[in-house]
Every structure is written in structure tokens, then in C-alpha cells.
């Protein structure tokens, strides 16, 4: 069977992420369509169904941006599914970690190459773990606060129907909070285990209160943050030597 071309593979991947995040929100395709319209771009339910079912793989930049806004997911994460796969094809024939793809789109890092060394790949994975832990913690706290707020509105509602609506919305937020809490603990555990195959000790960074407020801004420069840990200093140094050698 002939392998789909790169454009089709990218479209199929985006479709899968749209379906994943829509389902996680408990939305129907019509609800997603309505939210897109609210944001200013009409994407009919039938079009969304065609995208998710693979009948349409050409997704425009405008559609991608609005879908990201509607689903409350960074558009770059719809292209490169951070947290769900270990590797993506950022350009035809150029594999990389999905976080590297997201960072490339945002201008944080250079374009991945076919010759990325093992140290560079390993370090990107560690940074990806740290960022994901922080993001999940932030999602968890946001969902919890939203759920508490909606629960309060339900108690103050002046009609049974409105109270029921707020209660249902609160239930969804608490469910999202529980899921993010679970994922946060998984990322923390992964970091604590370290990378024994590289001779690295467990990373101490995630030994923080999983329930405290957190912001991704706590790691404005993850490379330097990791460099502060003694066990990572040599790794970063070796990475720089490896990548310098590859460029010669």
C-alpha cells in the first residue's frame, strides 16, 4: 500500500488531535462548530466531520488557528501533538520530538535537522517533561478554580434549570482537574526516575507541591535551569560538543 505524502500525514495528525481534544471536552462536532463561529470563522459540522474522518486533509491556517482557540489548545500542539507521541515529522523526512516542533514554530529554537545527536534528543526530552509537568499543573489549578466558581453560581442560581446547567459545567471542570492531576503526577514520576541509560540521577526539580499555583514562567530558560543540576552539567557540555562536531 502506498504511504500517504507528508501533507496528508500532517492533515491526518491534526484531525486526530482535533478529535482528541473535542472528545476530552465532551463536545459534539456541532458544539465545536458553534464555538468556532463564535470566534469569527464558520466551520460547519459536516466539514469538521470530514476533517476528523480523514475525508478532508487540507486544513487552512485560518481554520487551524480558530480550532486551536475553540479547543483552548495551542495551534502548534494540534500540528505536533506534544504529550501523545514521542516523535513527529516536522518537515518531510525530518523527525524530531514534538516539543521541538512546537518550539520551532514559536521561534524558540532552530529548525530541527536530520542529524540531531543523541545528546540533543535526550535533553529535549527532559525539557519536554519539565514543561509538560508545569503546563498540566497550571491546567489542573485552572480547572479546579473554574469548577468551584461554577459550583458557587449553581448554589446562587434563581432557577432550577440554571442551577442544573452550572452544576453540569462544574462537573466537567472537576473531571478535567482530576485528569490533569493524574497526568501531572505521571510527569513528576517520570522525571524522578531519571535517565539511567544515560547515567543520570533522578531530576530533583519536580519535588514541589503538586497542588500549589504554578506558571510556565517558573522556567523561563529551561536549559539553564537544568544546567544548575550537577548531574546535567556534563550532559549539556557533551551535547554542545556533539552538535558542534556534526556541523563540521
XYZ file of C-alpha atoms in Angstrom:
248
model
C 0.000 0.000 0.000
C 1.362 3.420 -0.947
C 2.326 5.632 2.001
C 0.438 8.953 2.229
C 2.511 12.013 1.357
C 3.751 14.352 4.075
C 0.950 16.902 3.614
C -1.646 14.177 4.074
C 0.145 12.821 7.139
C 0.184 16.284 8.716
C -3.522 16.774 7.973
C -4.361 13.369 9.418
C -2.394 14.124 12.574
C -4.186 17.459 13.050
C -7.537 15.749 12.554
C -6.684 13.226 15.247
C -5.782 15.977 17.701
C -8.965 17.915 16.955
C -10.985 14.786 17.669
C -8.966 14.022 20.804
C -9.425 17.476 22.347
C -13.067 17.766 21.284
C -13.838 14.424 22.898
C -11.947 15.388 26.052
C -14.209 18.413 26.386
C -17.286 16.247 25.941
C -18.325 18.286 22.897
C -20.176 17.152 19.820
C -18.971 18.248 16.395
C -21.843 20.737 16.345
C -20.734 22.283 19.638
C -17.228 22.719 18.261
C -18.661 24.232 15.101
C -20.736 26.679 17.171
C -17.688 27.720 19.177
C -15.670 28.323 16.001
C -18.497 30.544 14.718
C -18.440 32.485 17.990
C -14.751 33.161 17.402
C -15.485 34.568 13.960
C -14.959 31.715 11.496
C -17.730 29.344 10.499
C -16.585 25.739 10.179
C -19.751 23.676 9.573
C -20.291 20.439 11.431
C -20.095 18.490 8.175
C -16.680 19.992 7.438
C -15.446 19.072 10.916
C -16.739 15.539 10.447
C -14.937 15.277 7.104
C -11.707 16.515 8.716
C -11.919 14.101 11.644
C -12.835 11.155 9.419
C -9.961 11.799 7.037
C -12.123 12.694 4.050
C -10.546 16.144 4.067
C -6.869 16.556 4.938
C -6.190 20.093 3.695
C -6.723 22.304 6.745
C -6.081 26.014 6.248
C -4.013 28.144 8.605
C -7.125 30.172 9.483
C -9.049 27.004 10.368
C -6.138 25.706 12.436
C -5.966 28.946 14.447
C -9.695 29.042 15.143
C -9.810 25.350 16.043
C -6.977 25.927 18.495
C -8.841 28.867 20.008
C -12.100 26.949 20.222
C -10.492 23.905 21.837
C -8.232 26.046 24.064
C -5.175 24.292 22.657
C -2.105 25.949 21.165
C -2.412 25.615 17.355
C 1.175 24.351 17.229
C 0.196 21.490 19.554
C -2.504 20.457 17.078
C 0.221 20.098 14.452
C 2.787 18.456 16.727
C 0.892 16.500 19.433
C 3.040 17.143 22.477
C 2.437 14.586 25.193
C 0.875 11.969 22.944
C 3.682 10.841 20.642
C 7.448 10.590 21.029
C 8.376 11.714 17.534
C 6.899 13.758 14.683
C 7.968 14.566 11.147
C 8.449 18.328 11.454
C 9.306 18.592 7.747
C 9.373 15.874 5.079
C 11.908 13.308 6.276
C 12.950 15.369 9.341
C 11.965 13.584 12.592
C 12.091 15.356 15.943
C 10.447 15.424 19.328
C 7.032 17.160 19.085
C 8.119 19.799 21.620
C 10.974 20.765 19.309
C 8.414 21.270 16.546
C 6.279 23.493 18.777
C 9.328 25.485 19.880
C 10.447 25.865 16.267
C 7.066 27.306 15.254
C 7.216 29.762 18.158
C 10.764 30.809 17.259
C 12.329 29.446 20.459
C 14.712 27.030 18.754
C 16.277 26.476 15.356
C 14.818 24.214 12.706
C 15.467 20.543 13.588
C 17.877 18.709 11.295
C 18.183 15.110 10.214
C 21.496 14.851 12.077
C 20.432 15.766 15.622
C 22.776 13.998 18.022
C 21.610 11.659 20.803
C 22.507 14.197 23.497
C 20.404 16.878 21.856
C 17.452 14.489 21.559
C 17.776 13.346 25.157
C 17.985 16.879 26.518
C 14.952 17.987 24.512
C 13.044 15.085 26.027
C 13.971 16.188 29.546
C 12.915 19.769 28.815
C 9.692 18.463 27.344
C 8.962 16.594 30.594
C 9.554 19.708 32.693
C 7.374 21.910 30.517
C 4.585 19.350 30.385
C 4.587 18.957 34.163
C 4.258 22.712 34.597
C 1.521 23.031 31.997
C -0.518 20.193 33.467
C -0.214 21.713 36.935
C -1.478 25.023 35.562
C -4.391 23.278 33.799
C -5.249 21.396 36.973
C -5.424 24.542 39.080
C -7.386 26.447 36.437
C -9.974 23.673 36.128
C -10.330 23.424 39.902
C -10.895 27.155 40.279
C -13.410 27.158 37.427
C -15.271 24.219 38.959
C -15.501 25.896 42.362
C -16.745 29.103 40.729
C -19.403 27.271 38.734
C -20.469 25.346 41.813
C -20.950 28.633 43.631
C -23.034 30.012 40.779
C -25.199 26.889 40.884
C -25.899 27.483 44.578
C -26.795 31.117 43.890
C -28.905 30.470 40.757
C -32.524 31.644 40.925
C -33.902 28.785 38.827
C -33.575 25.029 38.879
C -32.659 24.894 35.189
C -29.847 27.415 35.539
C -28.558 25.655 38.658
C -28.509 22.336 36.815
C -26.594 23.917 33.924
C -23.942 25.354 36.246
C -23.702 22.070 38.146
C -23.089 20.114 34.934
C -20.447 22.600 33.795
C -18.771 22.344 37.206
C -18.757 18.553 36.912
C -16.853 18.765 33.624
C -14.299 21.141 35.172
C -13.728 18.888 38.184
C -13.301 15.921 35.840
C -10.713 17.891 33.840
C -8.975 18.790 37.109
C -8.746 15.135 38.131
C -7.326 14.150 34.738
C -4.706 16.922 34.796
C -3.799 15.991 38.367
C -3.234 12.392 37.276
C -1.097 13.424 34.296
C 0.909 15.849 36.446
C 1.820 13.034 38.816
C 2.869 10.854 35.874
C 5.222 13.549 34.538
C 6.654 14.085 38.019
C 7.264 10.366 38.431
C 8.921 10.147 35.016
C 11.291 12.942 35.974
C 12.036 11.446 39.379
C 13.082 8.185 37.739
C 15.850 9.993 35.885
C 17.501 8.515 32.792
C 19.605 5.565 33.996
C 20.593 4.625 30.453
C 22.449 7.958 30.293
C 23.953 7.570 33.758
C 21.808 10.385 35.142
C 20.424 10.638 38.623
C 16.717 11.356 39.171
C 15.918 15.001 38.472
C 15.049 16.882 41.690
C 13.052 19.663 40.061
C 9.521 18.203 40.324
C 9.801 17.673 44.081
C 7.465 20.604 44.614
C 3.910 20.892 45.828
C 1.800 19.397 43.046
C -1.193 21.357 44.297
C 0.373 24.800 44.548
C -0.087 27.562 41.986
C 2.405 27.335 39.168
C 3.271 29.078 35.938
C 5.339 28.056 32.955
C 7.233 31.278 33.646
C 8.908 29.441 36.527
C 11.202 28.011 33.868
C 11.956 30.989 31.603
C 15.172 29.312 30.441
C 14.860 25.535 30.899
C 18.329 24.818 29.515
C 19.982 26.936 32.211
C 17.608 25.591 34.851
C 18.640 22.029 34.084
C 22.286 23.107 33.910
C 22.096 24.063 37.583
C 21.771 20.413 38.491
C 25.215 18.875 38.824
C 24.273 15.665 37.036
C 23.205 17.652 33.964
C 26.247 19.880 33.558
C 28.317 17.244 31.758
C 25.359 16.255 29.586
C 24.869 19.792 28.306
C 28.588 20.137 27.706
C 28.679 16.865 25.762
C 25.626 17.938 23.793
C 27.373 21.129 22.704
C 30.470 19.149 21.645
C 28.388 16.590 19.717
C 26.352 19.206 17.875
C 29.495 21.211 17.082
C 31.111 18.078 15.612
C 28.018 17.382 13.494
C 28.194 20.837 11.980
C 31.740 20.310 10.727
